[in-house]
Amino acid sequence: MNTTTIRLAEDPDLDTLCDLYYEFHEFHAQHLPNYLRTLDYSSAKEREKLRYKIKDSIQGNDSTILVGDCSGRIIGFAELYLKRPDPTNHAVVPKQYVHLQSLSVTEDFRREGVGNQLLQAAEAWARHRGAVELRLDIWEFSAGPLGFYEKSGYHTFRRTLAKNL
Ligand SMILES: CC(C)(COP(=O)(O)OP(=O)(O)OC[C@H]1O[C@@H](n2cnc3c(N)ncnc32)[C@H](O)[C@@H]1OP(=O)(O)O)[C@@H](O)C(=O)NCCC(=O)NCCS
């Protein structure tokens, strides 16, 4: 039974969040070796840099990290940034939106509804801040998350195309 609750990340979550970020990156690096490299997870310096980055997101006025907490264990996270319209850019329809930078559930807890809980909470956070859209970028590969997002009502409005030369 899924007994996960969603809450805002706090400083004591930083170490676990670093581990989850590494897992998130590694998942993509394994499936996309032409584009992403495995990181040096043993580097204390790199880990410290990541800790600062996560801390900034937790403390920012226009950003947050939500975590899935299963009886005290952090099993997933969503990283969110509020994007305000640029009034000087007349070529673009002004829209306040939230960018979902990353969303991940640790492998053992996938397909139990936690990703969906985090996404719902991300949408609620965005609405509360006056956002009219939640946007995100994904890598496309067979084990990737496209189907998950489509099930939740997301659609493509822009693509990155590439051709091997
Ligand atoms: C994508 C991810 C966050 C989904 O989390 P999850 O907890 O497994 O998802 P849920 O259990 O809430 O699934 C919700 C629905 O989506 C479906 N679903 C989940 N992952 C799916 C996938 N990769 N492809 C297609 N459908 C998927 C589930 O079957 C479920 O369907 P249902 O409502 O009909 O039962 C998780 O698989 C993950 O962390 N993947 C690795 C990192 C990643 O790709 N993150 C997204 C990039 S930003």
mmCIF file of C-alpha atoms and ligand atoms in Angstrom:
data_model
loop_
_atom_site.group_PDB
_atom_site.id
_atom_site.type_symbol
_atom_site.label_atom_id
_atom_site.label_comp_id
_atom_site.label_asym_id
_atom_site.label_seq_id
_atom_site.Cartn_x
_atom_site.Cartn_y
_atom_site.Cartn_z
ATOM 1 C CA MET A 1 0.000 0.000 0.000
ATOM 2 C CA ASN A 2 1.329 3.486 -0.897
ATOM 3 C CA THR A 3 1.445 5.617 2.283
ATOM 4 C CA THR A 4 3.556 8.396 0.828
ATOM 5 C CA THR A 5 2.893 12.018 1.725
ATOM 6 C CA ILE A 6 4.165 14.988 -0.263
ATOM 7 C CA ARG A 7 5.837 17.878 1.555
ATOM 8 C CA LEU A 8 8.348 20.682 0.961
ATOM 9 C CA ALA A 9 11.998 19.607 1.160
ATOM 10 C CA GLU A 10 13.991 20.761 4.185
ATOM 11 C CA ASP A 11 17.708 21.004 4.990
ATOM 12 C CA PRO A 12 17.895 17.563 6.670
ATOM 13 C CA ASP A 13 16.741 16.047 3.343
ATOM 14 C CA LEU A 14 19.807 17.356 1.461
ATOM 15 C CA ASP A 15 21.905 14.193 1.601
ATOM 16 C CA THR A 16 19.098 11.927 0.455
ATOM 17 C CA LEU A 17 18.192 14.419 -2.254
ATOM 18 C CA CYS A 18 21.791 14.318 -3.555
ATOM 19 C CA ASP A 19 21.516 10.518 -3.816
ATOM 20 C CA LEU A 20 18.190 10.794 -5.654
ATOM 21 C CA TYR A 21 19.606 13.403 -8.069
ATOM 22 C CA TYR A 22 22.504 11.090 -8.862
ATOM 23 C CA GLU A 23 20.089 8.193 -9.440
ATOM 24 C CA PHE A 24 17.977 10.451 -11.686
ATOM 25 C CA HIS A 25 21.029 11.466 -13.729
ATOM 26 C CA GLU A 26 22.355 7.906 -13.925
ATOM 27 C CA PHE A 27 18.996 6.624 -15.205
ATOM 28 C CA HIS A 28 19.256 9.054 -18.109
ATOM 29 C CA ALA A 29 23.020 8.560 -18.642
ATOM 30 C CA GLN A 30 22.523 4.796 -19.003
ATOM 31 C CA HIS A 31 19.818 5.205 -21.628
ATOM 32 C CA LEU A 32 21.454 8.118 -23.473
ATOM 33 C CA PRO A 33 25.203 7.390 -23.603
ATOM 34 C CA ASN A 34 25.570 9.551 -26.733
ATOM 35 C CA TYR A 35 24.405 12.600 -24.841
ATOM 36 C CA LEU A 36 25.009 12.172 -21.099
ATOM 37 C CA ARG A 37 27.961 11.024 -19.037
ATOM 38 C CA THR A 38 28.032 9.110 -15.781
ATOM 39 C CA LEU A 39 29.111 11.462 -12.998
ATOM 40 C CA ASP A 40 31.862 10.882 -10.477
ATOM 41 C CA TYR A 41 29.671 10.074 -7.480
ATOM 42 C CA SER A 42 32.641 9.681 -5.144
ATOM 43 C CA SER A 43 33.796 13.275 -5.619
ATOM 44 C CA ALA A 44 33.161 15.191 -2.370
ATOM 45 C CA LYS A 45 33.614 18.480 -4.244
ATOM 46 C CA GLU A 46 30.936 17.643 -6.818
ATOM 47 C CA ARG A 47 28.571 16.467 -4.086
ATOM 48 C CA GLU A 48 29.071 19.723 -2.190
ATOM 49 C CA LYS A 49 28.274 21.714 -5.359
ATOM 50 C CA LEU A 50 25.098 19.687 -5.809
ATOM 51 C CA ARG A 51 24.128 20.263 -2.147
ATOM 52 C CA TYR A 52 24.435 24.052 -2.680
ATOM 53 C CA LYS A 53 22.370 23.909 -5.836
ATOM 54 C CA ILE A 54 19.612 21.933 -4.128
ATOM 55 C CA LYS A 55 19.717 24.219 -1.080
ATOM 56 C CA ASP A 56 19.319 27.280 -3.358
ATOM 57 C CA SER A 57 16.258 25.705 -4.966
ATOM 58 C CA ILE A 58 14.735 24.912 -1.570
ATOM 59 C CA GLN A 59 15.323 28.448 -0.267
ATOM 60 C CA GLY A 60 14.511 30.441 -3.423
ATOM 61 C CA ASN A 61 11.438 32.681 -3.512
ATOM 62 C CA ASP A 62 10.432 31.377 -6.937
ATOM 63 C CA SER A 63 11.512 27.767 -6.613
ATOM 64 C CA THR A 64 10.923 24.710 -4.508
ATOM 65 C CA ILE A 65 11.610 21.035 -4.169
ATOM 66 C CA LEU A 66 8.764 18.745 -3.169
ATOM 67 C CA VAL A 67 9.547 15.344 -1.727
ATOM 68 C CA GLY A 68 7.651 12.084 -1.390
ATOM 69 C CA ASP A 69 8.027 10.960 2.224
ATOM 70 C CA CYS A 70 7.244 7.317 2.964
ATOM 71 C CA SER A 71 7.395 6.811 6.750
ATOM 72 C CA GLY A 72 10.399 9.135 7.037
ATOM 73 C CA ARG A 73 12.184 7.890 3.912
ATOM 74 C CA ILE A 74 12.449 10.283 0.954
ATOM 75 C CA ILE A 75 11.602 8.233 -2.126
ATOM 76 C CA GLY A 76 11.077 10.885 -4.793
ATOM 77 C CA PHE A 77 11.242 14.572 -5.574
ATOM 78 C CA ALA A 78 10.015 17.293 -7.906
ATOM 79 C CA GLU A 79 12.081 20.433 -8.602
ATOM 80 C CA LEU A 80 10.094 23.513 -9.632
ATOM 81 C CA TYR A 81 10.837 27.036 -10.875
ATOM 82 C CA LEU A 82 8.314 29.853 -11.359
ATOM 83 C CA LYS A 83 8.857 31.701 -14.652
ATOM 84 C CA ARG A 84 7.410 35.204 -14.883
ATOM 85 C CA PRO A 85 6.478 36.777 -18.236
ATOM 86 C CA ASP A 86 8.988 39.235 -19.714
ATOM 87 C CA PRO A 87 7.020 42.484 -20.342
ATOM 88 C CA THR A 88 9.736 43.766 -22.728
ATOM 89 C CA ASN A 89 9.448 40.819 -25.102
ATOM 90 C CA HIS A 90 6.549 41.765 -27.377
ATOM 91 C CA ALA A 91 7.062 38.783 -29.695
ATOM 92 C CA VAL A 92 5.934 36.251 -27.111
ATOM 93 C CA VAL A 93 2.461 35.814 -25.599
ATOM 94 C CA PRO A 94 3.011 36.652 -21.922
ATOM 95 C CA LYS A 95 2.402 33.657 -19.684
ATOM 96 C CA GLN A 96 3.348 32.909 -16.125
ATOM 97 C CA TYR A 97 4.289 29.257 -15.900
ATOM 98 C CA VAL A 98 6.194 26.813 -13.725
ATOM 99 C CA HIS A 99 9.051 24.762 -15.157
ATOM 100 C CA LEU A 100 9.336 21.249 -13.753
ATOM 101 C CA GLN A 101 13.089 20.823 -13.962
ATOM 102 C CA SER A 102 13.163 17.265 -12.626
ATOM 103 C CA LEU A 103 10.802 14.649 -11.259
ATOM 104 C CA SER A 104 11.962 11.284 -10.041
ATOM 105 C CA VAL A 105 10.870 8.342 -7.921
ATOM 106 C CA THR A 106 13.512 5.933 -6.677
ATOM 107 C CA GLU A 107 13.451 2.673 -8.640
ATOM 108 C CA ASP A 108 11.970 0.343 -5.966
ATOM 109 C CA PHE A 109 8.952 2.614 -5.494
ATOM 110 C CA ARG A 110 7.952 3.241 -9.113
ATOM 111 C CA ARG A 111 4.500 2.362 -10.461
ATOM 112 C CA GLU A 112 2.872 2.832 -7.045
ATOM 113 C CA GLY A 113 1.357 6.235 -7.744
ATOM 114 C CA VAL A 114 4.110 8.356 -6.135
ATOM 115 C CA GLY A 115 5.106 10.060 -9.410
ATOM 116 C CA ASN A 116 1.479 11.006 -9.912
ATOM 117 C CA GLN A 117 1.228 12.361 -6.343
ATOM 118 C CA LEU A 118 4.336 14.513 -6.904
ATOM 119 C CA LEU A 119 2.996 15.777 -10.228
ATOM 120 C CA GLN A 120 -0.377 16.701 -8.677
ATOM 121 C CA ALA A 121 1.408 18.534 -5.857
ATOM 122 C CA ALA A 122 3.639 20.309 -8.409
ATOM 123 C CA GLU A 123 0.547 21.467 -10.309
ATOM 124 C CA ALA A 124 -1.048 22.707 -7.049
ATOM 125 C CA TRP A 125 2.172 24.621 -6.166
ATOM 126 C CA ALA A 126 2.160 26.193 -9.635
ATOM 127 C CA ARG A 127 -1.530 27.177 -9.513
ATOM 128 C CA HIS A 128 -1.046 28.722 -6.084
ATOM 129 C CA ARG A 129 1.649 30.988 -7.590
ATOM 130 C CA GLY A 130 -0.561 32.185 -10.428
ATOM 131 C CA ALA A 131 0.950 29.940 -13.095
ATOM 132 C CA VAL A 132 -1.304 29.034 -16.006
ATOM 133 C CA GLU A 133 0.898 26.167 -17.246
ATOM 134 C CA LEU A 134 3.294 23.536 -15.976
ATOM 135 C CA ARG A 135 6.058 22.920 -18.534
ATOM 136 C CA LEU A 136 8.835 20.360 -18.696
ATOM 137 C CA ASP A 137 11.395 18.886 -21.095
ATOM 138 C CA ILE A 138 11.998 15.168 -21.448
ATOM 139 C CA TRP A 139 14.451 12.918 -23.236
ATOM 140 C CA GLU A 140 12.650 10.479 -25.528
ATOM 141 C CA PHE A 141 13.618 6.798 -25.264
ATOM 142 C CA SER A 142 11.595 3.619 -24.807
ATOM 143 C CA ALA A 143 11.954 3.402 -20.996
ATOM 144 C CA GLY A 144 11.473 7.161 -20.692
ATOM 145 C CA PRO A 145 8.648 9.100 -19.072
ATOM 146 C CA LEU A 146 6.671 10.284 -22.126
ATOM 147 C CA GLY A 147 3.810 7.827 -21.484
ATOM 148 C CA PHE A 148 3.629 8.868 -17.840
ATOM 149 C CA TYR A 149 3.186 12.539 -18.752
ATOM 150 C CA GLU A 150 0.743 11.836 -21.591
ATOM 151 C CA LYS A 151 -1.435 9.854 -19.155
ATOM 152 C CA SER A 152 -1.470 12.943 -16.960
ATOM 153 C CA GLY A 153 -2.686 15.195 -19.780
ATOM 154 C CA TYR A 154 0.598 16.700 -21.040
ATOM 155 C CA HIS A 155 1.191 17.371 -24.731
ATOM 156 C CA THR A 156 4.200 18.338 -26.859
ATOM 157 C CA PHE A 157 4.261 21.948 -28.097
ATOM 158 C CA ARG A 158 7.948 22.150 -29.080
ATOM 159 C CA ARG A 159 10.572 19.544 -30.085
ATOM 160 C CA THR A 160 14.344 19.299 -30.393
ATOM 161 C CA LEU A 161 15.251 17.563 -33.684
ATOM 162 C CA ALA A 162 18.606 15.992 -34.533
ATOM 163 C CA LYS A 163 20.151 14.046 -37.438
ATOM 164 C CA ASN A 164 23.360 12.063 -37.274
ATOM 165 C CA LEU A 165 25.809 13.441 -39.851
HETATM 166 C C1 LIG B 1 8.502 8.909 -14.540
HETATM 167 C C2 LIG B 1 8.336 8.536 -13.049
HETATM 168 C C3 LIG B 1 8.538 9.806 -12.220
HETATM 169 C C4 LIG B 1 6.935 7.995 -12.831
HETATM 170 O O1 LIG B 1 6.764 7.753 -11.447
HETATM 171 P P1 LIG B 1 5.882 6.523 -10.914
HETATM 172 O O2 LIG B 1 5.747 6.686 -9.447
HETATM 173 O O3 LIG B 1 6.454 5.261 -11.417
HETATM 174 O O4 LIG B 1 4.503 6.819 -11.660
HETATM 175 P P2 LIG B 1 3.018 6.437 -11.142
HETATM 176 O O5 LIG B 1 3.067 5.126 -10.460
HETATM 177 O O6 LIG B 1 2.464 7.590 -10.391
HETATM 178 O O7 LIG B 1 2.278 6.279 -12.542
HETATM 179 C C5 LIG B 1 1.137 7.027 -12.937
HETATM 180 C C6 LIG B 1 0.594 6.407 -14.212
HETATM 181 O O8 LIG B 1 1.580 6.517 -15.251
HETATM 182 C C7 LIG B 1 1.948 5.199 -15.705
HETATM 183 N N1 LIG B 1 3.397 5.228 -15.944
HETATM 184 C C8 LIG B 1 4.376 5.365 -15.041
HETATM 185 N N2 LIG B 1 5.572 5.390 -15.649
HETATM 186 C C9 LIG B 1 5.338 5.240 -16.965
HETATM 187 C C10 LIG B 1 6.171 5.194 -18.112
HETATM 188 N N3 LIG B 1 7.512 5.296 -18.032
HETATM 189 N N4 LIG B 1 5.581 5.052 -19.330
HETATM 190 C C11 LIG B 1 4.238 4.948 -19.446
HETATM 191 N N5 LIG B 1 3.379 5.003 -18.371
HETATM 192 C C12 LIG B 1 3.940 5.156 -17.161
HETATM 193 C C13 LIG B 1 1.578 4.260 -14.582
HETATM 194 O O9 LIG B 1 1.366 2.959 -15.027
HETATM 195 C C14 LIG B 1 0.319 4.918 -14.056
HETATM 196 O O10 LIG B 1 -0.762 4.604 -14.902
HETATM 197 P P3 LIG B 1 -2.261 4.321 -14.322
HETATM 198 O O11 LIG B 1 -2.671 5.632 -13.672
HETATM 199 O O12 LIG B 1 -3.037 3.963 -15.516
HETATM 200 O O13 LIG B 1 -2.086 3.226 -13.314
HETATM 201 C C15 LIG B 1 9.347 7.413 -12.635
HETATM 202 O O14 LIG B 1 9.210 6.329 -13.493
HETATM 203 C C16 LIG B 1 10.814 7.856 -12.657
HETATM 204 O O15 LIG B 1 11.313 8.405 -11.675
HETATM 205 N N6 LIG B 1 11.502 7.585 -13.784
HETATM 206 C C17 LIG B 1 12.936 7.906 -13.873
HETATM 207 C C18 LIG B 1 13.179 9.406 -13.966
HETATM 208 C C19 LIG B 1 12.335 10.099 -15.025
HETATM 209 O O16 LIG B 1 12.209 9.634 -16.151
HETATM 210 N N7 LIG B 1 11.740 11.255 -14.641
HETATM 211 C C20 LIG B 1 10.973 12.092 -15.521
HETATM 212 C C21 LIG B 1 11.835 12.978 -16.313
HETATM 213 S S1 LIG B 1 11.652 14.636 -15.796
#
